[in-house]
Amino acid sequence: MTVQPPQREETPGRIPVGLSSASVWPQPARAAFEMAADLGFDGVEVMVWADAVSQDVSALHRLSEQHGVPILAVHAPCLLITQRVWSPEPEERLRRSVVVASELGAQTVVVHPPFRWQRRYAEGFTELVAELEEISGISIAVENMFPLRPPSTLNRLRGGKSSGLSAFKPSPDPTEVGYRNYTLDLSHAAAAHVDAIELLKRMKDGLAHVHLADGTGAPRDEHLVPGQGNQPCAEVCEALSADGYQGAVVLEINTRKARNPQQRAALLSEALLFARLHLEPLRAG
């Protein structure tokens, strides 16, 4: 028996709010589809990592159909713990991610800048991204990252710039290179001590995707529920709505301390409510 997905109500002009499968870790990707459907998210971003389902096109397609939740984006396996998912070669992992996104009907692939030690990949990364976008028609949105920075350097930050060793080549800030499409991650901006509003302005019309999460400026990737840190999450959402942003906003928050599904659902519901509230178009009068 084929399960027919329920019809989701589309609101013209509304920015879709998705759930990253990373937001349910350590639960598997399957849980992200279940929770996205139960809580009313507009779709899912699949983080490809060790979870076998996240690597399986057929399994992901079945989950999307079963729960009536579209796949908005595929996050390429870029993390240190995913360096051998699909292939030990980062170029092949990115190529595979684009193929998977196309097969799943996703419009966006999220990718990190190359690690410094991936020399050959780094040298050809800009050309590779442009080539894959041209061939596939999919937006390959390069994400802002943050440097590796020991706590002792925090007092030496000057002019909003972050100090410390960057693991990314040539920079954790993709706007310093220039790409057709970007992913803005507010938690990463917090960890990098980068002004998220200024980064948003630099990305301009190239902004294709947003990871909405908060941070305090601690030297780590916190991915707090929006409103629990010091990042301009509300201001970014309101700017997206005012500027006619055409991409998706995906909640990528850390819920690993949730003791049960009910606590995780409460955190995700709070984050979804925040996003919907601040993405609502302002009405005159």
Short mmCIF file of N, CA, C and O in Angstrom, two decimals, residues 114-176:
data_model
loop_
_atom_site.label_atom_id
_atom_site.label_comp_id
_atom_site.label_asym_id
_atom_site.label_seq_id
_atom_site.Cartn_x
_atom_site.Cartn_y
_atom_site.Cartn_z
N PRO A 114 36.53 24.42 2.32
CA PRO A 114 37.46 23.31 2.50
C PRO A 114 38.31 23.47 3.76
O PRO A 114 38.65 24.59 4.16
N PHE A 115 38.67 22.34 4.36
CA PHE A 115 39.66 22.36 5.42
C PHE A 115 41.03 22.68 4.83
O PHE A 115 41.32 22.37 3.68
N ARG A 116 41.86 23.29 5.64
CA ARG A 116 43.18 23.72 5.20
C ARG A 116 44.03 22.57 4.68
O ARG A 116 44.81 22.74 3.74
N TRP A 117 43.88 21.40 5.27
CA TRP A 117 44.71 20.26 4.85
C TRP A 117 44.18 19.56 3.60
O TRP A 117 44.86 18.69 3.06
N GLN A 118 43.01 19.97 3.11
CA GLN A 118 42.47 19.41 1.87
C GLN A 118 42.97 20.24 0.69
O GLN A 118 42.21 20.91 0.01
N ARG A 119 44.26 20.20 0.44
CA ARG A 119 44.90 21.16 -0.46
C ARG A 119 44.36 21.10 -1.88
O ARG A 119 44.00 22.12 -2.46
N ARG A 120 44.30 19.92 -2.45
CA ARG A 120 43.83 19.82 -3.84
C ARG A 120 42.38 20.24 -3.96
O ARG A 120 41.99 20.96 -4.90
N TYR A 121 41.56 19.80 -3.02
CA TYR A 121 40.14 20.17 -2.99
C TYR A 121 40.00 21.68 -2.85
O TYR A 121 39.20 22.32 -3.55
N ALA A 122 40.78 22.28 -1.94
CA ALA A 122 40.71 23.72 -1.71
C ALA A 122 41.10 24.52 -2.95
O ALA A 122 40.49 25.53 -3.27
N GLU A 123 42.12 24.05 -3.65
CA GLU A 123 42.59 24.78 -4.83
C GLU A 123 41.54 24.84 -5.93
O GLU A 123 41.45 25.82 -6.66
N GLY A 124 40.72 23.79 -6.05
CA GLY A 124 39.73 23.77 -7.12
C GLY A 124 38.30 23.96 -6.65
O GLY A 124 37.37 23.78 -7.44
N PHE A 125 38.13 24.34 -5.38
CA PHE A 125 36.79 24.37 -4.79
C PHE A 125 35.87 25.38 -5.48
O PHE A 125 34.73 25.06 -5.82
N THR A 126 36.34 26.57 -5.69
CA THR A 126 35.49 27.60 -6.31
C THR A 126 35.00 27.16 -7.67
O THR A 126 33.81 27.31 -8.01
N GLU A 127 35.90 26.61 -8.48
CA GLU A 127 35.54 26.15 -9.82
C GLU A 127 34.61 24.95 -9.75
O GLU A 127 33.68 24.82 -10.55
N LEU A 128 34.84 24.05 -8.78
CA LEU A 128 33.99 22.87 -8.63
C LEU A 128 32.56 23.28 -8.28
O LEU A 128 31.60 22.76 -8.87
N VAL A 129 32.41 24.20 -7.35
CA VAL A 129 31.08 24.66 -6.96
C VAL A 129 30.35 25.28 -8.15
O VAL A 129 29.18 24.98 -8.41
N ALA A 130 31.05 26.13 -8.90
CA ALA A 130 30.43 26.77 -10.07
C ALA A 130 30.04 25.74 -11.12
O ALA A 130 28.96 25.82 -11.72
N GLU A 131 30.90 24.76 -11.34
CA GLU A 131 30.62 23.71 -12.33
C GLU A 131 29.39 22.90 -11.94
O GLU A 131 28.50 22.66 -12.78
N LEU A 132 29.31 22.48 -10.68
CA LEU A 132 28.18 21.66 -10.24
C LEU A 132 26.87 22.43 -10.26
O LEU A 132 25.82 21.88 -10.59
N GLU A 133 26.92 23.71 -9.93
CA GLU A 133 25.71 24.52 -10.01
C GLU A 133 25.24 24.65 -11.46
O GLU A 133 24.03 24.58 -11.74
N GLU A 134 26.18 24.85 -12.35
CA GLU A 134 25.84 25.01 -13.77
C GLU A 134 25.21 23.74 -14.32
O GLU A 134 24.21 23.78 -15.05
N ILE A 135 25.76 22.60 -13.96
CA ILE A 135 25.28 21.33 -14.49
C ILE A 135 23.93 20.93 -13.90
O ILE A 135 23.04 20.45 -14.59
N SER A 136 23.79 21.14 -12.58
CA SER A 136 22.64 20.60 -11.86
C SER A 136 21.47 21.57 -11.72
O SER A 136 20.32 21.14 -11.57
N GLY A 137 21.76 22.87 -11.71
CA GLY A 137 20.72 23.84 -11.42
C GLY A 137 20.40 23.96 -9.95
O GLY A 137 19.46 24.67 -9.56
N ILE A 138 21.15 23.28 -9.11
CA ILE A 138 20.96 23.31 -7.66
C ILE A 138 21.88 24.36 -7.05
O ILE A 138 23.03 24.51 -7.47
N SER A 139 21.38 25.08 -6.06
CA SER A 139 22.20 26.07 -5.37
C SER A 139 23.14 25.37 -4.39
O SER A 139 22.68 24.62 -3.52
N ILE A 140 24.44 25.58 -4.56
CA ILE A 140 25.42 25.05 -3.61
C ILE A 140 25.82 26.22 -2.72
O ILE A 140 26.59 27.09 -3.11
N ALA A 141 25.23 26.24 -1.53
CA ALA A 141 25.32 27.39 -0.64
C ALA A 141 26.46 27.19 0.36
O ALA A 141 26.35 26.36 1.28
N VAL A 142 27.54 27.94 0.19
CA VAL A 142 28.73 27.81 1.03
C VAL A 142 28.48 28.52 2.36
O VAL A 142 28.09 29.68 2.39
N GLU A 143 28.72 27.80 3.45
CA GLU A 143 28.33 28.25 4.79
C GLU A 143 29.47 28.97 5.50
O GLU A 143 30.63 28.54 5.43
N ASN A 144 29.13 30.03 6.21
CA ASN A 144 30.13 30.70 7.06
C ASN A 144 30.47 29.80 8.25
O ASN A 144 29.59 29.18 8.87
N MET A 145 31.76 29.71 8.55
CA MET A 145 32.23 28.87 9.65
C MET A 145 32.90 29.73 10.72
O MET A 145 32.63 30.93 10.81
N PHE A 146 33.77 29.16 11.51
CA PHE A 146 34.44 29.91 12.58
C PHE A 146 35.82 29.31 12.79
O PHE A 146 36.05 28.13 12.54
N PRO A 147 36.77 30.12 13.25
CA PRO A 147 38.13 29.62 13.46
C PRO A 147 38.23 28.77 14.71
O PRO A 147 37.39 28.86 15.61
N LEU A 148 39.26 27.93 14.75
CA LEU A 148 39.58 27.25 16.00
C LEU A 148 40.26 28.28 16.89
O LEU A 148 41.27 28.87 16.50
N ARG A 149 39.71 28.50 18.06
CA ARG A 149 40.21 29.58 18.89
C ARG A 149 40.24 29.16 20.35
O ARG A 149 39.19 28.92 20.95
N PRO A 150 41.39 29.01 20.97
CA PRO A 150 41.44 28.67 22.39
C PRO A 150 40.86 29.80 23.23
O PRO A 150 40.92 30.97 22.84
N PRO A 151 40.27 29.49 24.39
CA PRO A 151 39.65 30.54 25.22
C PRO A 151 40.59 31.67 25.58
O PRO A 151 40.14 32.80 25.77
N SER A 152 41.87 31.42 25.69
CA SER A 152 42.82 32.45 26.10
C SER A 152 42.92 33.60 25.10
O SER A 152 43.42 34.67 25.42
N THR A 153 42.43 33.38 23.88
CA THR A 153 42.53 34.44 22.87
C THR A 153 41.33 35.38 22.89
O THR A 153 41.33 36.38 22.20
N LEU A 154 40.29 35.05 23.66
CA LEU A 154 39.06 35.84 23.60
C LEU A 154 39.30 37.30 23.96
O LEU A 154 38.67 38.19 23.41
N ASN A 155 40.21 37.54 24.90
CA ASN A 155 40.47 38.92 25.31
C ASN A 155 41.30 39.69 24.31
O ASN A 155 41.53 40.89 24.47
N ARG A 156 41.77 39.00 23.25
CA ARG A 156 42.61 39.68 22.27
C ARG A 156 41.86 39.96 20.98
O ARG A 156 42.46 40.32 19.98
N LEU A 157 40.55 39.75 20.99
CA LEU A 157 39.75 40.07 19.81
C LEU A 157 39.74 41.57 19.59
O LEU A 157 39.55 42.35 20.52
N ARG A 158 39.94 41.98 18.37
CA ARG A 158 39.96 43.41 18.07
C ARG A 158 39.07 43.70 16.86
O ARG A 158 39.11 42.98 15.88
N GLY A 159 38.31 44.77 16.96
CA GLY A 159 37.53 45.24 15.83
C GLY A 159 36.52 44.24 15.32
O GLY A 159 36.16 44.24 14.15
N GLY A 160 36.04 43.33 16.19
CA GLY A 160 35.06 42.36 15.77
C GLY A 160 35.65 41.20 15.01
O GLY A 160 34.95 40.31 14.59
N LYS A 161 36.96 41.19 14.79
CA LYS A 161 37.61 40.10 14.07
C LYS A 161 38.00 39.01 15.05
O LYS A 161 38.41 39.27 16.18
N SER A 162 37.91 37.76 14.62
CA SER A 162 38.27 36.66 15.49
C SER A 162 39.72 36.29 15.27
O SER A 162 40.22 36.34 14.16
N SER A 163 40.39 35.95 16.37
CA SER A 163 41.77 35.51 16.27
C SER A 163 41.84 34.01 16.43
O SER A 163 40.85 33.35 16.70
N GLY A 164 43.03 33.45 16.28
CA GLY A 164 43.18 32.01 16.40
C GLY A 164 43.41 31.38 15.05
O GLY A 164 43.37 32.03 14.01
N LEU A 165 43.65 30.11 15.06
CA LEU A 165 43.97 29.37 13.86
C LEU A 165 42.71 29.00 13.10
O LEU A 165 41.76 28.45 13.67
N SER A 166 42.65 29.33 11.82
CA SER A 166 41.52 28.93 11.00
C SER A 166 41.79 27.55 10.41
O SER A 166 42.84 27.30 9.83
N ALA A 167 40.81 26.67 10.57
CA ALA A 167 40.92 25.34 9.98
C ALA A 167 40.51 25.34 8.52
O ALA A 167 40.64 24.33 7.85
N PHE A 168 40.01 26.49 8.04
CA PHE A 168 39.44 26.55 6.69
C PHE A 168 40.31 27.39 5.77
O PHE A 168 40.90 28.39 6.18
N LYS A 169 40.36 26.98 4.52
CA LYS A 169 41.17 27.67 3.52
C LYS A 169 40.28 28.19 2.40
O LYS A 169 39.50 27.42 1.84
N PRO A 170 40.42 29.48 2.05
CA PRO A 170 41.35 30.45 2.64
C PRO A 170 40.81 31.13 3.89
O PRO A 170 41.54 31.85 4.56
N SER A 171 39.53 30.91 4.22
CA SER A 171 38.92 31.66 5.31
C SER A 171 37.64 30.96 5.75
O SER A 171 36.97 30.30 4.93
N PRO A 172 37.25 31.11 7.01
CA PRO A 172 35.94 30.60 7.43
C PRO A 172 34.78 31.46 6.93
O PRO A 172 33.63 31.07 7.03
N ASP A 173 35.10 32.64 6.38
CA ASP A 173 34.08 33.55 5.85
C ASP A 173 34.05 33.41 4.33
O ASP A 173 34.94 33.91 3.63
N PRO A 174 33.02 32.78 3.77
CA PRO A 174 32.99 32.55 2.32
C PRO A 174 32.86 33.83 1.50
O PRO A 174 33.18 33.84 0.31
N THR A 175 32.40 34.93 2.12
CA THR A 175 32.27 36.17 1.36
C THR A 175 33.63 36.75 1.01
O THR A 175 33.73 37.62 0.14
N GLU A 176 34.68 36.32 1.69
CA GLU A 176 36.02 36.79 1.36
C GLU A 176 36.50 36.20 0.03
O GLU A 176 37.43 36.74 -0.59
#
